[in-house]
Short mmCIF file of C-alpha atoms in Angstrom, two decimals:
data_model
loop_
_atom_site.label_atom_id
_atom_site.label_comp_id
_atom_site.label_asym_id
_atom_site.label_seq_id
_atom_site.Cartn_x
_atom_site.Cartn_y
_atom_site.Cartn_z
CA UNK N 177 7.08 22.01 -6.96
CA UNK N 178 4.25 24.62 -6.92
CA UNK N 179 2.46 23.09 -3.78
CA UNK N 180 5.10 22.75 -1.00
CA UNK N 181 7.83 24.77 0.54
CA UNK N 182 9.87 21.70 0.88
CA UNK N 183 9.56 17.95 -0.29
CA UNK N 184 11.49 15.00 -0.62
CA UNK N 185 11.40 12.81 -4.17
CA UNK N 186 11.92 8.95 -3.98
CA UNK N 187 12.96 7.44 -7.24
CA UNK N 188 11.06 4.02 -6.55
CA UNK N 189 12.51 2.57 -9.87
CA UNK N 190 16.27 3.12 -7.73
CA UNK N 191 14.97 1.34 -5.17
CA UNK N 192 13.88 -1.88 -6.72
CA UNK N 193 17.05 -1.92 -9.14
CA UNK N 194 18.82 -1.36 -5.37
CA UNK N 195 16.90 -4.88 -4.08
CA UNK N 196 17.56 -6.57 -7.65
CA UNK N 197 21.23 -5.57 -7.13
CA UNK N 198 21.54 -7.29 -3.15
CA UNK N 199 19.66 -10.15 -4.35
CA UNK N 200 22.35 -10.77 -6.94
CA UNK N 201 25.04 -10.43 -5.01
CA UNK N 202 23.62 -12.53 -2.20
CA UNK N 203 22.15 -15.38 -3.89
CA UNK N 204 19.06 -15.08 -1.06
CA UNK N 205 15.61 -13.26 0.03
CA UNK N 206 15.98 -9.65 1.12
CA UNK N 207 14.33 -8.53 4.21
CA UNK N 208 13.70 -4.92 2.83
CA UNK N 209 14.14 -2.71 6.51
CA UNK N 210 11.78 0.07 6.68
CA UNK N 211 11.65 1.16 10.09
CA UNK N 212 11.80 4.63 11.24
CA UNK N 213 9.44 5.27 8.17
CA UNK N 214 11.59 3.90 5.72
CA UNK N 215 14.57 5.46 6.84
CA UNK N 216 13.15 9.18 6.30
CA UNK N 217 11.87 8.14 2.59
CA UNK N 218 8.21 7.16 3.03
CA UNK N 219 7.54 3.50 5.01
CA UNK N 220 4.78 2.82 2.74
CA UNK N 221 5.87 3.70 -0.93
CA UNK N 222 9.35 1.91 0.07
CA UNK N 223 7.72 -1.12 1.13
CA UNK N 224 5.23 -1.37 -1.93
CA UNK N 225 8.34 -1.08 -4.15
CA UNK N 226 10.86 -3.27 -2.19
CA UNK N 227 8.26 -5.97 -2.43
CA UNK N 228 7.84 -5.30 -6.28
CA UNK N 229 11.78 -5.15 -6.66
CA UNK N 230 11.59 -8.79 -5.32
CA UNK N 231 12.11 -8.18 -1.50
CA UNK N 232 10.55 -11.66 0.70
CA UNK N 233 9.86 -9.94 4.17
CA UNK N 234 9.62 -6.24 5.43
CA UNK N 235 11.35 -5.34 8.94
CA UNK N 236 10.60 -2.58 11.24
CA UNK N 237 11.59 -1.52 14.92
CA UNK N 238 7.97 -0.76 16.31
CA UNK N 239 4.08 -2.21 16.59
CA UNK N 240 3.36 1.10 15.10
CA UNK N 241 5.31 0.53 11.73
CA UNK N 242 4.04 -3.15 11.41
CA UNK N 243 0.59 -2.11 11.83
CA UNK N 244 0.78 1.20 9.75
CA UNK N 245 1.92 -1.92 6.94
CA UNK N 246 -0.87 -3.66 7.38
CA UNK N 247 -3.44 -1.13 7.53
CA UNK N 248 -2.20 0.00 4.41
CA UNK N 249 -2.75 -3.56 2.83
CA UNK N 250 0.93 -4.91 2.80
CA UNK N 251 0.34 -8.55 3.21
CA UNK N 252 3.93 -9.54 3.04
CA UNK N 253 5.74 -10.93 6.27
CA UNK N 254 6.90 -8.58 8.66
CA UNK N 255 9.27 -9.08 11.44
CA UNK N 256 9.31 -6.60 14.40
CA UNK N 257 12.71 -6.49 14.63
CA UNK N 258 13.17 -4.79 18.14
CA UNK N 259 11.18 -4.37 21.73
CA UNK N 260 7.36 -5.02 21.62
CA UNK N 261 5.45 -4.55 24.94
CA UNK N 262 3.63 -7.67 25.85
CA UNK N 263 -0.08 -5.81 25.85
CA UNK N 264 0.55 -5.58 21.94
CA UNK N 265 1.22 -9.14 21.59
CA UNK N 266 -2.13 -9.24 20.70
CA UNK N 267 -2.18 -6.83 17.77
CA UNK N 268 0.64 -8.18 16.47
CA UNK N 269 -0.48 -11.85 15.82
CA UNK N 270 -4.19 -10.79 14.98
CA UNK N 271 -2.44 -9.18 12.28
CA UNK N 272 -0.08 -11.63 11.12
CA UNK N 273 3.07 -9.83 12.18
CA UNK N 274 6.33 -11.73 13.35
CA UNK N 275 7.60 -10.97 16.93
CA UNK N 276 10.91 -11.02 17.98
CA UNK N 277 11.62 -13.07 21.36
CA UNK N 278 14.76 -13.34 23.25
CA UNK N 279 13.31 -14.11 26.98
CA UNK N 280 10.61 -16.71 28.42
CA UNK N 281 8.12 -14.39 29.62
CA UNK N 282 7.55 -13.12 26.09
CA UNK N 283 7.23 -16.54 24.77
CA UNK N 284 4.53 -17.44 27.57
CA UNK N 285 2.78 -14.09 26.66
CA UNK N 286 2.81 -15.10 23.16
CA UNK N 287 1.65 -18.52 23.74
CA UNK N 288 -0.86 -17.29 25.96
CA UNK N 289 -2.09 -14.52 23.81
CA UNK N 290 -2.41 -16.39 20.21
CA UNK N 291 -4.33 -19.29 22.37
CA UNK N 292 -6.58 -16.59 23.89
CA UNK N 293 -6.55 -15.69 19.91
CA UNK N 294 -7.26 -19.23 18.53
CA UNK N 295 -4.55 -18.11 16.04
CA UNK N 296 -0.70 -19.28 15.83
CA UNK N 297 2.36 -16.67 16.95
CA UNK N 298 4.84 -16.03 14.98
CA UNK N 299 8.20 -16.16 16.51
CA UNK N 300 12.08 -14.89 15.57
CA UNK N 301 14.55 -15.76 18.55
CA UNK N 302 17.28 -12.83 18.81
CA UNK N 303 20.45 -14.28 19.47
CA UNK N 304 23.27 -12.13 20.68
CA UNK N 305 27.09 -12.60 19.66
CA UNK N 306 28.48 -9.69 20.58
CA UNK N 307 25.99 -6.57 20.00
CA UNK N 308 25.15 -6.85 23.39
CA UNK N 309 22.08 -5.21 22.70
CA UNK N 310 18.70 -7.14 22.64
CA UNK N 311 18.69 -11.31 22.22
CA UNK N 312 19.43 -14.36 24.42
CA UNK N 313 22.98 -15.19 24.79
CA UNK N 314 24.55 -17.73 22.49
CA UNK N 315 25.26 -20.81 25.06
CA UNK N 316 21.32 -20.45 25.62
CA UNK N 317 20.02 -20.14 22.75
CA UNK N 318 19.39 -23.93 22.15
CA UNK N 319 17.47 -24.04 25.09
CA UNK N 320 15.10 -21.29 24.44
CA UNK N 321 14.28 -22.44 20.88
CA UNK N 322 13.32 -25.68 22.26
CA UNK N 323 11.20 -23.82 24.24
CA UNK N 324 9.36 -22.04 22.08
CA UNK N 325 9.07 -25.28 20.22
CA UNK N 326 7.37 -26.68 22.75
CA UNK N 327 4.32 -24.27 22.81
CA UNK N 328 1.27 -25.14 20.51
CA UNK N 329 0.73 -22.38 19.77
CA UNK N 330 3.64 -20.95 18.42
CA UNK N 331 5.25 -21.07 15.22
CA UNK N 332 9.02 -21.24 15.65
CA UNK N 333 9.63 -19.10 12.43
CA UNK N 334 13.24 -17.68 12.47
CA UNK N 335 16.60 -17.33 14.02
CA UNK N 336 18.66 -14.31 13.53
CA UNK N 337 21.76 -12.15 14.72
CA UNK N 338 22.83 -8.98 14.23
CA UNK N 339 26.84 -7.59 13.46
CA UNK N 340 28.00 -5.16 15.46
CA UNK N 341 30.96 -4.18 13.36
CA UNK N 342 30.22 -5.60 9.92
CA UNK N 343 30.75 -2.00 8.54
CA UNK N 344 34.75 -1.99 9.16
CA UNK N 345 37.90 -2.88 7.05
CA UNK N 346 38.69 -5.22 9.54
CA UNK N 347 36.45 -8.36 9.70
CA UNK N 348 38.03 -10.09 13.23
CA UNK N 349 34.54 -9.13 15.34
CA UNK N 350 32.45 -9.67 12.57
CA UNK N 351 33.72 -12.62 11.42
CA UNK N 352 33.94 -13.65 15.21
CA UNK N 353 30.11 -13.18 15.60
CA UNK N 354 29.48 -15.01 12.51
CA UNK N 355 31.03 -18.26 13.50
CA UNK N 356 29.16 -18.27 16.96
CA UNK N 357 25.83 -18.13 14.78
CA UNK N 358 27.35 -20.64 12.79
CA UNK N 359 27.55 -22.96 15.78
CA UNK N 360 24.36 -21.59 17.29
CA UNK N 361 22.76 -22.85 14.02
CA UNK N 362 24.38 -26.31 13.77
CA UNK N 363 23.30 -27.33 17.46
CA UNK N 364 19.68 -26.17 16.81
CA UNK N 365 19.97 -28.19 13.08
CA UNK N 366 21.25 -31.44 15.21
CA UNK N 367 18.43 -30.89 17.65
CA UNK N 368 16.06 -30.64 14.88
CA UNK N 369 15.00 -26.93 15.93
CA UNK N 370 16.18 -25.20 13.21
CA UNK N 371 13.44 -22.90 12.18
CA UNK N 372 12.70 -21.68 8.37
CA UNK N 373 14.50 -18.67 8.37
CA UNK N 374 18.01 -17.79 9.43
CA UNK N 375 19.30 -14.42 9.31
CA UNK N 376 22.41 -12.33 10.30
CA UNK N 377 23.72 -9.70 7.77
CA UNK N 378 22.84 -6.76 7.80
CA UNK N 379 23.51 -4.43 4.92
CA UNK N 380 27.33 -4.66 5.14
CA UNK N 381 27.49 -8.15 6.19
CA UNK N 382 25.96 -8.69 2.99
CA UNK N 383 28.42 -6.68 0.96
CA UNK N 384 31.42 -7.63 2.83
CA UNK N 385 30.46 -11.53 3.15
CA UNK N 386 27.95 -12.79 1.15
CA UNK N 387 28.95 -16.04 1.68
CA UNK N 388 27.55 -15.15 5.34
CA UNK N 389 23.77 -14.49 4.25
CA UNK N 390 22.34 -17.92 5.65
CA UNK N 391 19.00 -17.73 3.82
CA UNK N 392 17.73 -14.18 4.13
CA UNK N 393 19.78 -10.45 4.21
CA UNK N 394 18.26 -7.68 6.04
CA UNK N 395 18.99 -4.64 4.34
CA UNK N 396 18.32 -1.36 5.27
CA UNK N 397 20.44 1.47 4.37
CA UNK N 398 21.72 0.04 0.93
CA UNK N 399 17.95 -0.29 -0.73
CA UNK N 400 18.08 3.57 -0.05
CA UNK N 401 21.45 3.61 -2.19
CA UNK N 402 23.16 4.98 0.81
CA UNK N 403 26.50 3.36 1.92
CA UNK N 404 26.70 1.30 5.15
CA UNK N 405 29.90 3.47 5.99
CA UNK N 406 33.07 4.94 4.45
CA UNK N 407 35.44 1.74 5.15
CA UNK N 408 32.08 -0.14 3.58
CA UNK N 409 30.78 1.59 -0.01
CA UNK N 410 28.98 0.05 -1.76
CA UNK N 411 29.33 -1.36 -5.43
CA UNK N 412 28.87 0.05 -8.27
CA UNK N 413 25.27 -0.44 -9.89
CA UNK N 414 23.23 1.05 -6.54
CA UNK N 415 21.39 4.11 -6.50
CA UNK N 416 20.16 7.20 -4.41
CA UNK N 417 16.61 7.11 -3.45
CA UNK N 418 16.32 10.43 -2.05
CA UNK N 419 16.31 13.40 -3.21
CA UNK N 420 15.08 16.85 -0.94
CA UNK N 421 14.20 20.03 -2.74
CA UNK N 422 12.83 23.31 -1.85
CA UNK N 423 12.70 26.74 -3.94
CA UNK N 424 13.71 30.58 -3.64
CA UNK N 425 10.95 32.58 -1.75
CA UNK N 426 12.56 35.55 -1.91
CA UNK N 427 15.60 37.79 -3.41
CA UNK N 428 17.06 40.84 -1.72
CA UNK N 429 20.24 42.91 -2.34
CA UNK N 430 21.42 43.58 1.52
CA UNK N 431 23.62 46.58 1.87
CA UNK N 432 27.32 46.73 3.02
CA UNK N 433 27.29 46.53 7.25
CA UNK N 434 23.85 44.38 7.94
CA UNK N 435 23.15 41.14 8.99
CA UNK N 436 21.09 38.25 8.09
CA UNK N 437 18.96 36.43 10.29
CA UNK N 438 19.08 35.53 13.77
CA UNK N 439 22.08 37.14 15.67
CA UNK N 440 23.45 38.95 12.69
CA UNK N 441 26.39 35.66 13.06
CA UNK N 442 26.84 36.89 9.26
CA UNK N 443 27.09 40.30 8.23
CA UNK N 444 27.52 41.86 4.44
CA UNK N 445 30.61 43.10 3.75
CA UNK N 446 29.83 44.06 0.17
CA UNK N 447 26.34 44.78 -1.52
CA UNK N 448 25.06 41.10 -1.47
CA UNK N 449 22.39 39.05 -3.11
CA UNK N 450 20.21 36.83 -0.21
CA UNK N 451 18.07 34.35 -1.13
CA UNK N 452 15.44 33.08 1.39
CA UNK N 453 14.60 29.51 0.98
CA UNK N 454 11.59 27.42 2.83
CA UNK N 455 13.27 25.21 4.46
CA UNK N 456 14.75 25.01 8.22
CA UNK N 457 15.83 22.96 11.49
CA UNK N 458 12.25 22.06 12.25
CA UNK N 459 12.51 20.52 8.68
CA UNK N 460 15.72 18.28 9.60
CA UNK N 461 18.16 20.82 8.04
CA UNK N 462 20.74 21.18 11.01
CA UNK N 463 21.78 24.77 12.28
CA UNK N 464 25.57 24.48 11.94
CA UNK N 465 27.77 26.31 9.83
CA UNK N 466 28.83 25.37 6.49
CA UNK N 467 25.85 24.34 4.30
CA UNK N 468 25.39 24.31 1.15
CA UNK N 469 22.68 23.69 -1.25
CA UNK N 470 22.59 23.77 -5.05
CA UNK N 471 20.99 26.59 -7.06
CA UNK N 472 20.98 26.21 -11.17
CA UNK N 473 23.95 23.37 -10.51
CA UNK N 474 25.85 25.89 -8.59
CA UNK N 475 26.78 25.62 -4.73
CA UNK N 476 25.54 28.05 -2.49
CA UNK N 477 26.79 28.48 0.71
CA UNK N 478 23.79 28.94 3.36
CA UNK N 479 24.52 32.33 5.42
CA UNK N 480 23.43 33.29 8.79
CA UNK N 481 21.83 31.06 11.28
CA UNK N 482 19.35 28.37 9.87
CA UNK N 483 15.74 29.11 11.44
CA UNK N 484 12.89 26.64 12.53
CA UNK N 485 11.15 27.21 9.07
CA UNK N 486 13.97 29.08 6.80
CA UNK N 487 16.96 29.33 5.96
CA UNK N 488 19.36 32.15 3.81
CA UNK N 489 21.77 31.75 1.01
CA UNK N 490 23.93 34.13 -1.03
CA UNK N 491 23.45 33.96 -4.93
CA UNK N 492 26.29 36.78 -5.66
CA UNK N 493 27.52 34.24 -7.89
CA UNK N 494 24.56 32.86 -9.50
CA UNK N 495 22.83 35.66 -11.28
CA UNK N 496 21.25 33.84 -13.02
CA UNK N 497 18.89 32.98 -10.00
CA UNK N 498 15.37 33.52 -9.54
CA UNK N 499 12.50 33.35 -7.06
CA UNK N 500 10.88 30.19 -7.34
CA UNK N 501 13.82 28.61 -8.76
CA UNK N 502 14.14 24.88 -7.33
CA UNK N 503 16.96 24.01 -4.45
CA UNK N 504 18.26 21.12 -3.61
CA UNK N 505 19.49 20.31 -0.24
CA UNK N 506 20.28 17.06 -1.27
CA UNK N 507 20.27 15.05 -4.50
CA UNK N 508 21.83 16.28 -8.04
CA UNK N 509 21.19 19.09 -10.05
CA UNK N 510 22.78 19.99 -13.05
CA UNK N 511 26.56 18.62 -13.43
CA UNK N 512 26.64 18.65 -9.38
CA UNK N 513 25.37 16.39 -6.36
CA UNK N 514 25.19 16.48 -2.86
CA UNK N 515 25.08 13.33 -1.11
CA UNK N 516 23.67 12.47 2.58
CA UNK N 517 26.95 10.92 2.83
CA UNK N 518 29.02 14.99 2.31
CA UNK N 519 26.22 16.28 4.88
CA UNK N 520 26.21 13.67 7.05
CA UNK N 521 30.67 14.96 7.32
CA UNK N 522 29.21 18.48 7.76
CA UNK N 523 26.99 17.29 10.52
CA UNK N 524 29.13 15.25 12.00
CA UNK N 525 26.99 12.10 11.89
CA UNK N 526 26.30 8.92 9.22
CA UNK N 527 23.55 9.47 6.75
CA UNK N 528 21.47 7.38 8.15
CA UNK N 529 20.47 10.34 10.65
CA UNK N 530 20.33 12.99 7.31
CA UNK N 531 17.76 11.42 5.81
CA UNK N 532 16.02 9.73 9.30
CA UNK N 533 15.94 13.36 10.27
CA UNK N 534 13.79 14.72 7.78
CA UNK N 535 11.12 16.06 9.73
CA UNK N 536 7.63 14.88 9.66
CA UNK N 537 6.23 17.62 7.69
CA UNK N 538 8.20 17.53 4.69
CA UNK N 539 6.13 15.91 2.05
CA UNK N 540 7.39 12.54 0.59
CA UNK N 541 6.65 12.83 -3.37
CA UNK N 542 7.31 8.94 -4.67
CA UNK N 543 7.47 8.77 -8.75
#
């Protein structure tokens, strides 16, 4: 790219085929997750295009990301999927935006604050079945939703769960968790409570158990075309989103006996050709050992320590290479691909981090 050191490409045509492809296997709406914007690929762009692939509602973790939405002229439903402080109650349901609830003093703030409003709250009750992370235990879930019921000016709009092992080969704790939903659900459907929209699978629920997908999927790391995890791939017919690139800025031949960069960790031990790429740790490309990038389809391994803005490779074996020749850190080029899932091995972490991690300053280039 001639205007940036380093940029990210989203194929937004992969990401609606990605929704098209859930919604098949599902049979129901898609919650398109684009929190922590859009997992590193651009919250806006990926919303836009998950609502154009067919996505119902957008979910995000913060006030922030709802309201970023919004100002950006998403009109969809959003649920704030996490921990809202009470003073933005107020935001929130000015704008439209679903809160999540899983205690009585945010349902009396929310009552309070869309009366205050003149407007109606919109409410999802968290129910926790074994996360044991946010949401009101099972046993009392009946109790709250007939408490938020009984507010005028609330909207009891959704029920949902979350699986805290749906990625696994073994389905005991997810399938566990989905049965006390299941009875969660009935009581509140005896009671006549049951709200619009019930939710639970995640990404890999949805994969592993469709037949668990209530009326709505939240989705996250699959519309990316990133697999939940290794015991959990996904099927055939989903696609990467992301793709991060960068270019040579320089070439030098480095003599016999020197080092390159920081520390001199790697030093020449034959007349070597360095390339210096744009691209570093304040970038979210991690300073450990064993990188590798691709240069004219070949791997090359990066050399020496990465630095906050840079980062070195050798090209003895590509000389064929060029300054200004395009990288790619992640993404194919030529007959080869690196995936988030290979760095996220090198890194020791899940992809979700590799592309999260993609610093803020890395332009994200939708087409």
């Amino acid at each position: 790219h001639e205007l940036y050191s380093t940029w990210t490409e989203t194929d937004l045509q992969a990401l609606k085929n990605n929704i098209r492809c859930l919604r098949d296997i599902t049979g129901v709406r898609v919650m398109a997750v684009v929190k922590a914007n859009g997992y590193g690929h651009g919250a806006i762009p990926m919303a836009r295009s998950a609502i154009e692939g067919g996505a119902a509602w957008l979910g995000v973790a913060r006030i922030e990301e709802a309201l970023e939405l919004r100002y950006a002229k998403i009109q969809e439903p959003i649920l704030l999927l996490g921990y809202t402080p009470l003073q933005r109650f107020r935001e929130a349901i000015e704008n439209g935006i679903s809160l999540t609830v899983w205690d009585k003093v945010q349902v009396d703030a929310a009552e309070k604050t869309a009366s205050s409003l003149g407007k109606v709250g919109l409410l999802h009750l968290k129910v926790d079945t074994g996360m044991n992370r946010l949401g009101v235990k099972s046993e009392e879930a009946l109790e709250m939703a007939a408490f938020i019921r009984s507010k005028p000016n609330l909207l009891f709009e959704g029920i949902f769960t979350h699986f805290a092992r749906a990625d696994e080969a073994d389905r005991y704790f997810a399938d566990t968790q989905e049965k006390s939903f299941t009875r969660v659900v009935e009581s509140l459907e005896k009671e006549n409570l049951l709200p619009p929209w019930v939710h639970a699978c995640n990404s890999a629920g949805a994969l592993a158990c469709p037949g668990a997908a209530f009326n709505m999927v939240r989705a996250g790391i699959s519309i990316y075309g990133l697999h939940p995890s290794p015991q959990c791939p996904l099927p055939d017919g989903f696609q990467p989103v992301l793709s991060w690139k960068s270019v040579i800025s320089a070439i030098k031949y480095v003599e016999p006996g020197q080092g390159v960069s920081y520390g001199h960790i790697y030093v020449c031990t034959k007349r070597e050709k360095v390339g210096t790429v744009p691209v570093g740790y304040a970038d979210g490309f991690r300073r450990v050992s064993g990188n590798e990038v691709l240069v004219a389809g070949k791997r090359a391994p990066v050399i020496g320590r990465v630095c906050m803005d840079q980062l070195m490779i050798s090209l003895d074996h590509i000389p064929e290479a060029n300054t200004g020749d395009e990288v790619v850190l992640l993404g194919k080029q030529g007959e080869d691909q690196i995936t988030a899932e290979e760095i996220a091995a090198r890194w020791g972490t899940i992809n979700y981090e590799v592309t999260c991690g993609i610093g803020a300053r890395v332009p994200r280039l939708p087409f």
